[in-house]
XYZ file of C-alpha atoms in Angstrom:
75
model
C 39.200 141.027 171.744
C 38.887 137.161 170.369
C 41.018 135.199 168.676
C 43.733 137.643 168.760
C 46.155 136.131 170.760
C 48.931 138.826 172.327
C 46.972 142.640 171.445
C 48.563 146.474 172.361
C 45.243 148.410 172.222
C 46.539 152.374 172.040
C 43.523 154.664 173.089
C 45.072 157.795 171.214
C 42.477 160.339 172.858
C 39.321 162.318 171.974
C 37.636 158.496 171.176
C 40.297 157.290 168.378
C 41.916 153.940 169.153
C 43.570 151.791 167.132
C 44.610 148.108 168.086
C 47.287 145.591 166.889
C 46.603 142.047 166.920
C 48.416 137.906 166.253
C 52.022 139.170 168.220
C 55.031 137.682 169.176
C 55.839 139.548 170.905
C 54.436 142.877 173.101
C 57.843 145.346 173.883
C 54.958 147.373 175.894
C 53.277 147.619 179.629
C 49.377 148.206 180.004
C 49.539 152.067 181.161
C 52.772 153.003 179.415
C 52.674 155.994 177.571
C 54.772 155.540 174.042
C 55.401 158.184 171.663
C 55.586 158.407 167.574
C 57.740 155.376 165.708
C 57.850 153.644 169.009
C 58.236 149.631 168.746
C 55.643 148.538 170.301
C 55.786 144.832 169.205
C 57.114 142.362 166.794
C 54.738 140.433 164.362
C 53.675 136.617 164.624
C 51.305 134.228 165.075
C 49.762 134.429 167.402
C 45.827 133.494 168.341
C 43.987 132.411 165.733
C 46.038 132.115 162.319
C 47.441 130.727 159.246
C 50.342 132.371 159.258
C 52.338 135.999 160.870
C 50.616 138.975 159.758
C 49.719 142.280 161.711
C 45.679 142.990 162.372
C 46.428 146.821 162.352
C 42.462 148.332 162.827
C 40.794 151.784 163.760
C 38.143 153.115 165.678
C 36.634 155.994 166.357
C 34.029 156.453 169.338
C 33.946 152.122 168.689
C 33.171 152.704 164.816
C 35.745 150.731 163.128
C 36.926 153.265 160.714
C 39.335 152.052 157.193
C 43.250 152.807 158.014
C 43.712 153.406 154.626
C 41.828 156.717 155.945
C 43.276 157.353 158.915
C 47.150 157.081 158.647
C 49.258 158.995 157.515
C 52.710 157.413 154.851
C 55.465 157.641 155.565
C 58.361 159.938 153.800
């Protein structure tokens, strides 16, 4: 991933993958299993950006999806 700075990619299985980019800190290690609600990183401004933010993306079988169509809102 070019220009994304510190990035975490999570393989959810069955071809579903999420990406979290431009982080200021990464709290997980390669190959580590993560759980719902676990901190995986901190919002930052790494990579090619103009200010702090989180780039969040979702793909299924390498096809980018609209993240809002995939995530479930918290109650």
